[in-house]
Amino acid sequence: MVIDASALLAFFQDELGADVVEAALAKGAVMSSVNITEVIGKLVGSGVAPENEVRDDILNLGLEIAAFDETQAVHAGFFYARRSPYNLSLGDCACLALAETRKLEVLTAERTWQGIPDLRVRVHLIR
């Protein structure tokens, strides 16, 4: 299962759906290094926790962090080209590209993803 930044943020902030993310993490999950950047930036930037604490918390999850490679970059570019009206960020595109290239399902809080036409990955919502 690929975890999106929105899902991991919900987990760290104990929001609705955090239990769904916790269950996915327990089974083994992967996340794009791009999305890890998003999570760290948002948690540290909002003052939720200091940088070293956020880093340690992420590393202690046992989450596989996938490097953003050339194949994913190409796939993400295709998603980014059709980002409207789904309001896809570059990070969203990186997450979807990782799921598509690895043929994995994705866990997110982004409801609009379910409406993306011709999506070749299954999207699970945390709430």
mmCIF file of N, CA and C in Angstrom:
data_model
loop_
_atom_site.group_PDB
_atom_site.id
_atom_site.type_symbol
_atom_site.label_atom_id
_atom_site.label_comp_id
_atom_site.label_asym_id
_atom_site.label_seq_id
_atom_site.Cartn_x
_atom_site.Cartn_y
_atom_site.Cartn_z
ATOM 1 N N MET A 1 0.851 -1.173 0.000
ATOM 2 C CA MET A 1 0.000 0.000 0.000
ATOM 3 C C MET A 1 0.896 1.235 0.000
ATOM 4 N N VAL A 2 0.557 2.188 -0.848
ATOM 5 C CA VAL A 2 1.265 3.467 -0.887
ATOM 6 C C VAL A 2 0.487 4.452 -0.012
ATOM 7 N N ILE A 3 1.193 5.124 0.868
ATOM 8 C CA ILE A 3 0.581 6.100 1.764
ATOM 9 C C ILE A 3 0.822 7.500 1.207
ATOM 10 N N ASP A 4 -0.245 8.274 1.084
ATOM 11 C CA ASP A 4 -0.149 9.662 0.635
ATOM 12 C C ASP A 4 0.183 10.566 1.829
ATOM 13 N N ALA A 5 0.729 11.731 1.538
ATOM 14 C CA ALA A 5 1.070 12.690 2.590
ATOM 15 C C ALA A 5 -0.155 13.052 3.427
ATOM 16 N N SER A 6 -1.306 13.225 2.792
ATOM 17 C CA SER A 6 -2.514 13.605 3.534
ATOM 18 C C SER A 6 -2.881 12.553 4.575
ATOM 19 N N ALA A 7 -2.674 11.297 4.247
ATOM 20 C CA ALA A 7 -2.978 10.209 5.176
ATOM 21 C C ALA A 7 -1.989 10.192 6.339
ATOM 22 N N LEU A 8 -0.706 10.345 6.048
ATOM 23 C CA LEU A 8 0.289 10.321 7.120
ATOM 24 C C LEU A 8 0.142 11.545 8.023
ATOM 25 N N LEU A 9 -0.224 12.674 7.451
ATOM 26 C CA LEU A 9 -0.475 13.866 8.267
ATOM 27 C C LEU A 9 -1.652 13.625 9.213
ATOM 28 N N ALA A 10 -2.701 12.992 8.720
ATOM 29 C CA ALA A 10 -3.855 12.670 9.569
ATOM 30 C C ALA A 10 -3.430 11.751 10.712
ATOM 31 N N PHE A 11 -2.548 10.812 10.411
ATOM 32 C CA PHE A 11 -2.034 9.891 11.431
ATOM 33 C C PHE A 11 -1.270 10.655 12.513
ATOM 34 N N PHE A 12 -0.334 11.492 12.108
ATOM 35 C CA PHE A 12 0.491 12.216 13.074
ATOM 36 C C PHE A 12 -0.306 13.233 13.883
ATOM 37 N N GLN A 13 -1.371 13.761 13.298
ATOM 38 C CA GLN A 13 -2.173 14.775 13.985
ATOM 39 C C GLN A 13 -3.407 14.164 14.654
ATOM 40 N N ASP A 14 -3.466 12.832 14.681
ATOM 41 C CA ASP A 14 -4.550 12.086 15.320
ATOM 42 C C ASP A 14 -5.925 12.566 14.853
ATOM 43 N N GLU A 15 -6.046 12.736 13.546
ATOM 44 C CA GLU A 15 -7.305 13.156 12.944
ATOM 45 C C GLU A 15 -8.162 11.936 12.616
ATOM 46 N N LEU A 16 -9.387 12.196 12.212
ATOM 47 C CA LEU A 16 -10.278 11.139 11.770
ATOM 48 C C LEU A 16 -9.589 10.342 10.666
ATOM 49 N N GLY A 17 -9.574 9.030 10.787
ATOM 50 C CA GLY A 17 -8.916 8.169 9.809
ATOM 51 C C GLY A 17 -7.521 7.740 10.217
ATOM 52 N N ALA A 18 -7.015 8.278 11.319
ATOM 53 C CA ALA A 18 -5.668 7.910 11.777
ATOM 54 C C ALA A 18 -5.565 6.412 12.043
ATOM 55 N N ASP A 19 -6.646 5.813 12.518
ATOM 56 C CA ASP A 19 -6.644 4.374 12.793
ATOM 57 C C ASP A 19 -6.510 3.552 11.517
ATOM 58 N N VAL A 20 -7.077 4.046 10.430
ATOM 59 C CA VAL A 20 -6.970 3.367 9.133
ATOM 60 C C VAL A 20 -5.520 3.391 8.657
ATOM 61 N N VAL A 21 -4.880 4.531 8.834
ATOM 62 C CA VAL A 21 -3.472 4.672 8.452
ATOM 63 C C VAL A 21 -2.603 3.772 9.327
ATOM 64 N N GLU A 22 -2.883 3.742 10.613
ATOM 65 C CA GLU A 22 -2.112 2.897 11.534
ATOM 66 C C GLU A 22 -2.189 1.426 11.121
ATOM 67 N N ALA A 23 -3.367 0.979 10.730
ATOM 68 C CA ALA A 23 -3.540 -0.415 10.294
ATOM 69 C C ALA A 23 -2.743 -0.693 9.024
ATOM 70 N N ALA A 24 -2.739 0.250 8.097
ATOM 71 C CA ALA A 24 -1.975 0.084 6.851
ATOM 72 C C ALA A 24 -0.479 0.049 7.135
ATOM 73 N N LEU A 25 -0.019 0.895 8.033
ATOM 74 C CA LEU A 25 1.399 0.912 8.394
ATOM 75 C C LEU A 25 1.813 -0.406 9.034
ATOM 76 N N ALA A 26 0.940 -0.982 9.838
ATOM 77 C CA ALA A 26 1.244 -2.246 10.511
ATOM 78 C C ALA A 26 1.418 -3.395 9.520
ATOM 79 N N LYS A 27 0.760 -3.294 8.382
ATOM 80 C CA LYS A 27 0.851 -4.337 7.352
ATOM 81 C C LYS A 27 2.064 -4.143 6.447
ATOM 82 N N GLY A 28 2.691 -2.977 6.525
ATOM 83 C CA GLY A 28 3.821 -2.651 5.657
ATOM 84 C C GLY A 28 3.361 -1.735 4.548
ATOM 85 N N ALA A 29 4.004 -0.607 4.428
ATOM 86 C CA ALA A 29 3.599 0.390 3.442
ATOM 87 C C ALA A 29 4.826 1.101 2.895
ATOM 88 N N VAL A 30 4.599 1.821 1.816
ATOM 89 C CA VAL A 30 5.666 2.563 1.147
ATOM 90 C C VAL A 30 5.180 3.987 0.906
ATOM 91 N N MET A 31 6.122 4.913 0.879
ATOM 92 C CA MET A 31 5.792 6.311 0.635
ATOM 93 C C MET A 31 6.890 6.936 -0.204
ATOM 94 N N SER A 32 6.493 7.793 -1.104
ATOM 95 C CA SER A 32 7.456 8.493 -1.948
ATOM 96 C C SER A 32 8.282 9.468 -1.111
ATOM 97 N N SER A 33 9.542 9.585 -1.447
ATOM 98 C CA SER A 33 10.398 10.559 -0.762
ATOM 99 C C SER A 33 9.850 11.976 -0.936
ATOM 100 N N VAL A 34 9.155 12.220 -2.033
ATOM 101 C CA VAL A 34 8.533 13.534 -2.264
ATOM 102 C C VAL A 34 7.470 13.795 -1.199
ATOM 103 N N ASN A 35 6.675 12.779 -0.893
ATOM 104 C CA ASN A 35 5.623 12.930 0.103
ATOM 105 C C ASN A 35 6.174 13.023 1.518
ATOM 106 N N ILE A 36 7.293 12.363 1.767
ATOM 107 C CA ILE A 36 7.961 12.515 3.066
ATOM 108 C C ILE A 36 8.373 13.974 3.251
ATOM 109 N N THR A 37 8.866 14.587 2.180
ATOM 110 C CA THR A 37 9.233 16.002 2.217
ATOM 111 C C THR A 37 8.033 16.857 2.602
ATOM 112 N N GLU A 38 6.877 16.560 1.990
ATOM 113 C CA GLU A 38 5.646 17.294 2.310
ATOM 114 C C GLU A 38 5.288 17.170 3.785
ATOM 115 N N VAL A 39 5.314 15.955 4.291
ATOM 116 C CA VAL A 39 4.919 15.703 5.675
ATOM 117 C C VAL A 39 5.851 16.435 6.636
ATOM 118 N N ILE A 40 7.149 16.305 6.422
ATOM 119 C CA ILE A 40 8.107 16.997 7.289
ATOM 120 C C ILE A 40 7.890 18.503 7.217
ATOM 121 N N GLY A 41 7.758 19.023 6.012
ATOM 122 C CA GLY A 41 7.559 20.464 5.839
ATOM 123 C C GLY A 41 6.319 20.984 6.538
ATOM 124 N N LYS A 42 5.225 20.243 6.429
ATOM 125 C CA LYS A 42 3.971 20.701 7.043
ATOM 126 C C LYS A 42 4.003 20.578 8.560
ATOM 127 N N LEU A 43 4.536 19.485 9.079
ATOM 128 C CA LEU A 43 4.572 19.314 10.535
ATOM 129 C C LEU A 43 5.548 20.280 11.200
ATOM 130 N N VAL A 44 6.724 20.414 10.633
ATOM 131 C CA VAL A 44 7.717 21.333 11.200
ATOM 132 C C VAL A 44 7.271 22.776 10.981
ATOM 133 N N GLY A 45 6.788 23.076 9.779
ATOM 134 C CA GLY A 45 6.367 24.438 9.449
ATOM 135 C C GLY A 45 5.207 24.944 10.288
ATOM 136 N N SER A 46 4.324 24.040 10.686
ATOM 137 C CA SER A 46 3.171 24.451 11.496
ATOM 138 C C SER A 46 3.484 24.435 12.991
ATOM 139 N N GLY A 47 4.698 24.026 13.334
ATOM 140 C CA GLY A 47 5.111 24.019 14.730
ATOM 141 C C GLY A 47 4.606 22.832 15.529
ATOM 142 N N VAL A 48 4.093 21.808 14.854
ATOM 143 C CA VAL A 48 3.596 20.617 15.548
ATOM 144 C C VAL A 48 4.720 19.931 16.315
ATOM 145 N N ALA A 49 5.884 19.864 15.708
ATOM 146 C CA ALA A 49 7.024 19.194 16.344
ATOM 147 C C ALA A 49 8.312 19.695 15.706
ATOM 148 N N PRO A 50 9.424 19.625 16.443
ATOM 149 C CA PRO A 50 10.712 20.023 15.868
ATOM 150 C C PRO A 50 11.183 19.017 14.819
ATOM 151 N N GLU A 51 12.061 19.480 13.964
ATOM 152 C CA GLU A 51 12.541 18.686 12.826
ATOM 153 C C GLU A 51 13.080 17.314 13.225
ATOM 154 N N ASN A 52 13.947 17.265 14.225
ATOM 155 C CA ASN A 52 14.549 15.976 14.599
ATOM 156 C C ASN A 52 13.506 15.000 15.138
ATOM 157 N N GLU A 53 12.498 15.502 15.830
ATOM 158 C CA GLU A 53 11.435 14.639 16.351
ATOM 159 C C GLU A 53 10.583 14.080 15.207
ATOM 160 N N VAL A 54 10.239 14.924 14.245
ATOM 161 C CA VAL A 54 9.447 14.478 13.092
ATOM 162 C C VAL A 54 10.219 13.424 12.309
ATOM 163 N N ARG A 55 11.489 13.693 12.061
ATOM 164 C CA ARG A 55 12.323 12.731 11.333
ATOM 165 C C ARG A 55 12.353 11.386 12.052
ATOM 166 N N ASP A 56 12.601 11.411 13.349
ATOM 167 C CA ASP A 56 12.662 10.170 14.123
ATOM 168 C C ASP A 56 11.322 9.442 14.119
ATOM 169 N N ASP A 57 10.235 10.184 14.265
ATOM 170 C CA ASP A 57 8.901 9.570 14.254
ATOM 171 C C ASP A 57 8.632 8.863 12.932
ATOM 172 N N ILE A 58 9.012 9.486 11.828
ATOM 173 C CA ILE A 58 8.809 8.874 10.509
ATOM 174 C C ILE A 58 9.678 7.627 10.360
ATOM 175 N N LEU A 59 10.936 7.728 10.736
ATOM 176 C CA LEU A 59 11.841 6.584 10.608
ATOM 177 C C LEU A 59 11.410 5.408 11.481
ATOM 178 N N ASN A 60 10.795 5.689 12.613
ATOM 179 C CA ASN A 60 10.356 4.632 13.522
ATOM 180 C C ASN A 60 9.088 3.921 13.066
ATOM 181 N N LEU A 61 8.456 4.405 12.012
ATOM 182 C CA LEU A 61 7.237 3.767 11.505
ATOM 183 C C LEU A 61 7.518 2.470 10.757
ATOM 184 N N GLY A 62 8.759 2.288 10.318
ATOM 185 C CA GLY A 62 9.081 1.113 9.511
ATOM 186 C C GLY A 62 8.564 1.238 8.092
ATOM 187 N N LEU A 63 8.269 2.424 7.698
ATOM 188 C CA LEU A 63 7.749 2.740 6.371
ATOM 189 C C LEU A 63 8.885 2.705 5.355
ATOM 190 N N GLU A 64 8.661 2.050 4.224
ATOM 191 C CA GLU A 64 9.663 2.098 3.152
ATOM 192 C C GLU A 64 9.567 3.462 2.482
ATOM 193 N N ILE A 65 10.683 4.139 2.367
ATOM 194 C CA ILE A 65 10.713 5.433 1.683
ATOM 195 C C ILE A 65 11.332 5.208 0.315
ATOM 196 N N ALA A 66 10.518 5.391 -0.724
ATOM 197 C CA ALA A 66 10.946 5.131 -2.098
ATOM 198 C C ALA A 66 11.529 6.391 -2.721
ATOM 199 N N ALA A 67 12.729 6.262 -3.260
ATOM 200 C CA ALA A 67 13.348 7.375 -3.982
ATOM 201 C C ALA A 67 12.515 7.699 -5.215
ATOM 202 N N PHE A 68 12.421 8.970 -5.527
ATOM 203 C CA PHE A 68 11.675 9.428 -6.704
ATOM 204 C C PHE A 68 12.589 9.280 -7.913
ATOM 205 N N ASP A 69 12.297 8.295 -8.755
ATOM 206 C CA ASP A 69 13.184 7.986 -9.873
ATOM 207 C C ASP A 69 12.627 8.488 -11.209
ATOM 208 N N GLU A 70 13.368 8.209 -12.267
ATOM 209 C CA GLU A 70 13.006 8.688 -13.602
ATOM 210 C C GLU A 70 11.650 8.157 -14.061
ATOM 211 N N THR A 71 11.391 6.885 -13.831
ATOM 212 C CA THR A 71 10.113 6.295 -14.243
ATOM 213 C C THR A 71 8.953 6.974 -13.528
ATOM 214 N N GLN A 72 9.098 7.166 -12.231
ATOM 215 C CA GLN A 72 8.050 7.853 -11.475
ATOM 216 C C GLN A 72 7.889 9.296 -11.942
ATOM 217 N N ALA A 73 8.991 9.939 -12.274
ATOM 218 C CA ALA A 73 8.930 11.322 -12.747
ATOM 219 C C ALA A 73 8.092 11.439 -14.012
ATOM 220 N N VAL A 74 8.268 10.496 -14.923
ATOM 221 C CA VAL A 74 7.495 10.511 -16.170
ATOM 222 C C VAL A 74 6.014 10.286 -15.873
ATOM 223 N N HIS A 75 5.712 9.291 -15.052
ATOM 224 C CA HIS A 75 4.312 9.023 -14.692
ATOM 225 C C HIS A 75 3.704 10.229 -13.969
ATOM 226 N N ALA A 76 4.445 10.814 -13.050
ATOM 227 C CA ALA A 76 3.952 11.978 -12.315
ATOM 228 C C ALA A 76 3.683 13.142 -13.260
ATOM 229 N N GLY A 77 4.518 13.285 -14.267
ATOM 230 C CA GLY A 77 4.311 14.344 -15.252
ATOM 231 C C GLY A 77 2.995 14.203 -15.984
ATOM 232 N N PHE A 78 2.623 12.967 -16.313
ATOM 233 C CA PHE A 78 1.339 12.739 -16.978
ATOM 234 C C PHE A 78 0.178 13.078 -16.046
ATOM 235 N N PHE A 79 0.301 12.729 -14.772
ATOM 236 C CA PHE A 79 -0.742 13.107 -13.812
ATOM 237 C C PHE A 79 -0.803 14.625 -13.664
ATOM 238 N N TYR A 80 0.364 15.254 -13.591
ATOM 239 C CA TYR A 80 0.417 16.700 -13.399
ATOM 240 C C TYR A 80 -0.192 17.443 -14.582
ATOM 241 N N ALA A 81 -0.039 16.885 -15.773
ATOM 242 C CA ALA A 81 -0.603 17.516 -16.972
ATOM 243 C C ALA A 81 -2.128 17.568 -16.912
ATOM 244 N N ARG A 82 -2.739 16.657 -16.175
ATOM 245 C CA ARG A 82 -4.203 16.655 -16.067
ATOM 246 C C ARG A 82 -4.660 16.876 -14.623
ATOM 247 N N ARG A 83 -3.916 17.715 -13.912
ATOM 248 C CA ARG A 83 -4.189 17.958 -12.496
ATOM 249 C C ARG A 83 -5.524 18.652 -12.239
ATOM 250 N N SER A 84 -5.982 19.469 -13.177
ATOM 251 C CA SER A 84 -7.281 20.130 -13.033
ATOM 252 C C SER A 84 -8.333 19.227 -13.634
ATOM 253 N N PRO A 85 -9.486 19.116 -13.127
ATOM 254 C CA PRO A 85 -10.086 19.799 -11.971
ATOM 255 C C PRO A 85 -9.907 19.043 -10.658
ATOM 256 N N TYR A 86 -8.931 18.159 -10.589
ATOM 257 C CA TYR A 86 -8.759 17.309 -9.407
ATOM 258 C C TYR A 86 -7.854 17.928 -8.361
ATOM 259 N N ASN A 87 -7.337 19.114 -8.675
ATOM 260 C CA ASN A 87 -6.525 19.869 -7.724
ATOM 261 C C ASN A 87 -5.322 19.068 -7.230
ATOM 262 N N LEU A 88 -4.653 18.372 -8.157
ATOM 263 C CA LEU A 88 -3.500 17.550 -7.801
ATOM 264 C C LEU A 88 -2.251 18.409 -7.638
ATOM 265 N N SER A 89 -1.587 18.246 -6.520
ATOM 266 C CA SER A 89 -0.301 18.907 -6.316
ATOM 267 C C SER A 89 0.790 18.030 -6.925
ATOM 268 N N LEU A 90 1.988 18.547 -6.984
ATOM 269 C CA LEU A 90 3.112 17.744 -7.465
ATOM 270 C C LEU A 90 3.317 16.525 -6.560
ATOM 271 N N GLY A 91 3.142 16.716 -5.255
ATOM 272 C CA GLY A 91 3.252 15.600 -4.321
ATOM 273 C C GLY A 91 2.194 14.534 -4.563
ATOM 274 N N ASP A 92 0.964 14.966 -4.858
ATOM 275 C CA ASP A 92 -0.103 14.014 -5.190
ATOM 276 C C ASP A 92 0.290 13.188 -6.405
ATOM 277 N N CYS A 93 0.829 13.859 -7.394
ATOM 278 C CA CYS A 93 1.243 13.179 -8.630
ATOM 279 C C CYS A 93 2.366 12.185 -8.358
ATOM 280 N N ALA A 94 3.285 12.544 -7.477
ATOM 281 C CA ALA A 94 4.376 11.630 -7.115
ATOM 282 C C ALA A 94 3.829 10.394 -6.410
ATOM 283 N N CYS A 95 2.860 10.578 -5.543
ATOM 284 C CA CYS A 95 2.245 9.456 -4.831
ATOM 285 C C CYS A 95 1.546 8.520 -5.808
ATOM 286 N N LEU A 96 0.737 9.079 -6.689
ATOM 287 C CA LEU A 96 0.024 8.266 -7.676
ATOM 288 C C LEU A 96 0.995 7.559 -8.612
ATOM 289 N N ALA A 97 2.067 8.235 -8.977
ATOM 290 C CA ALA A 97 3.068 7.630 -9.864
ATOM 291 C C ALA A 97 3.745 6.438 -9.191
ATOM 292 N N LEU A 98 4.065 6.561 -7.916
ATOM 293 C CA LEU A 98 4.669 5.445 -7.185
ATOM 294 C C LEU A 98 3.708 4.258 -7.152
ATOM 295 N N ALA A 99 2.456 4.522 -6.846
ATOM 296 C CA ALA A 99 1.459 3.446 -6.799
ATOM 297 C C ALA A 99 1.309 2.786 -8.164
ATOM 298 N N GLU A 100 1.282 3.598 -9.200
ATOM 299 C CA GLU A 100 1.113 3.062 -10.552
ATOM 300 C C GLU A 100 2.321 2.237 -10.988
ATOM 301 N N THR A 101 3.515 2.725 -10.742
ATOM 302 C CA THR A 101 4.709 2.000 -11.196
ATOM 303 C C THR A 101 4.927 0.710 -10.413
ATOM 304 N N ARG A 102 4.487 0.688 -9.160
ATOM 305 C CA ARG A 102 4.643 -0.527 -8.344
ATOM 306 C C ARG A 102 3.394 -1.412 -8.360
ATOM 307 N N LYS A 103 2.352 -0.922 -9.039
ATOM 308 C CA LYS A 103 1.078 -1.653 -9.099
ATOM 309 C C LYS A 103 0.524 -1.928 -7.697
ATOM 310 N N LEU A 104 0.490 -0.867 -6.908
ATOM 311 C CA LEU A 104 -0.018 -0.945 -5.541
ATOM 312 C C LEU A 104 -1.244 -0.054 -5.382
ATOM 313 N N GLU A 105 -2.012 -0.317 -4.359
ATOM 314 C CA GLU A 105 -3.140 0.537 -4.014
ATOM 315 C C GLU A 105 -2.617 1.722 -3.212
ATOM 316 N N VAL A 106 -3.432 2.775 -3.123
ATOM 317 C CA VAL A 106 -2.996 3.985 -2.442
ATOM 318 C C VAL A 106 -4.006 4.374 -1.361
ATOM 319 N N LEU A 107 -3.493 4.894 -0.251
ATOM 320 C CA LEU A 107 -4.310 5.336 0.873
ATOM 321 C C LEU A 107 -4.158 6.843 1.010
ATOM 322 N N THR A 108 -5.273 7.559 1.009
ATOM 323 C CA THR A 108 -5.243 9.016 0.999
ATOM 324 C C THR A 108 -6.458 9.599 1.707
ATOM 325 N N ALA A 109 -6.405 10.894 1.972
ATOM 326 C CA ALA A 109 -7.565 11.638 2.460
ATOM 327 C C ALA A 109 -8.172 12.473 1.334
ATOM 328 N N GLU A 110 -7.579 12.403 0.158
ATOM 329 C CA GLU A 110 -7.991 13.230 -0.984
ATOM 330 C C GLU A 110 -9.170 12.599 -1.731
ATOM 331 N N ARG A 111 -10.375 13.056 -1.445
ATOM 332 C CA ARG A 111 -11.588 12.499 -2.054
ATOM 333 C C ARG A 111 -11.628 12.659 -3.572
ATOM 334 N N THR A 112 -11.055 13.722 -4.082
ATOM 335 C CA THR A 112 -11.129 13.974 -5.528
ATOM 336 C C THR A 112 -10.418 12.909 -6.347
ATOM 337 N N TRP A 113 -9.495 12.180 -5.742
ATOM 338 C CA TRP A 113 -8.749 11.162 -6.484
ATOM 339 C C TRP A 113 -9.658 10.073 -7.027
ATOM 340 N N GLN A 114 -10.763 9.804 -6.349
ATOM 341 C CA GLN A 114 -11.667 8.756 -6.819
ATOM 342 C C GLN A 114 -12.355 9.133 -8.126
ATOM 343 N N GLY A 115 -12.339 10.405 -8.469
ATOM 344 C CA GLY A 115 -12.972 10.852 -9.703
ATOM 345 C C GLY A 115 -12.031 10.973 -10.885
ATOM 346 N N ILE A 116 -10.757 10.670 -10.700
ATOM 347 C CA ILE A 116 -9.792 10.785 -11.795
ATOM 348 C C ILE A 116 -10.071 9.679 -12.816
ATOM 349 N N PRO A 117 -10.341 10.058 -14.066
ATOM 350 C CA PRO A 117 -10.648 9.039 -15.076
ATOM 351 C C PRO A 117 -9.410 8.219 -15.457
ATOM 352 N N ASP A 118 -9.652 6.970 -15.795
ATOM 353 C CA ASP A 118 -8.607 6.061 -16.281
ATOM 354 C C ASP A 118 -7.458 5.864 -15.292
ATOM 355 N N LEU A 119 -7.744 6.009 -14.023
ATOM 356 C CA LEU A 119 -6.723 5.797 -13.005
ATOM 357 C C LEU A 119 -6.449 4.300 -12.902
ATOM 358 N N ARG A 120 -5.192 3.937 -12.951
ATOM 359 C CA ARG A 120 -4.827 2.516 -12.958
ATOM 360 C C ARG A 120 -4.450 1.982 -11.581
ATOM 361 N N VAL A 121 -4.812 2.725 -10.559
ATOM 362 C CA VAL A 121 -4.582 2.269 -9.192
ATOM 363 C C VAL A 121 -5.883 2.400 -8.407
ATOM 364 N N ARG A 122 -6.014 1.568 -7.408
ATOM 365 C CA ARG A 122 -7.198 1.633 -6.556
ATOM 366 C C ARG A 122 -6.923 2.608 -5.420
ATOM 367 N N VAL A 123 -7.868 3.511 -5.203
ATOM 368 C CA VAL A 123 -7.740 4.538 -4.175
ATOM 369 C C VAL A 123 -8.621 4.174 -2.981
ATOM 370 N N HIS A 124 -8.021 4.191 -1.794
ATOM 371 C CA HIS A 124 -8.763 3.968 -0.549
ATOM 372 C C HIS A 124 -8.732 5.267 0.250
ATOM 373 N N LEU A 125 -9.889 5.693 0.713
ATOM 374 C CA LEU A 125 -9.978 6.900 1.533
ATOM 375 C C LEU A 125 -9.884 6.538 3.007
ATOM 376 N N ILE A 126 -9.221 7.392 3.768
ATOM 377 C CA ILE A 126 -9.090 7.131 5.201
ATOM 378 C C ILE A 126 -10.328 7.580 5.967
ATOM 379 N N ARG A 127 -11.138 8.439 5.345
ATOM 380 C CA ARG A 127 -12.364 8.920 6.010
ATOM 381 C C ARG A 127 -13.429 9.255 4.993
#
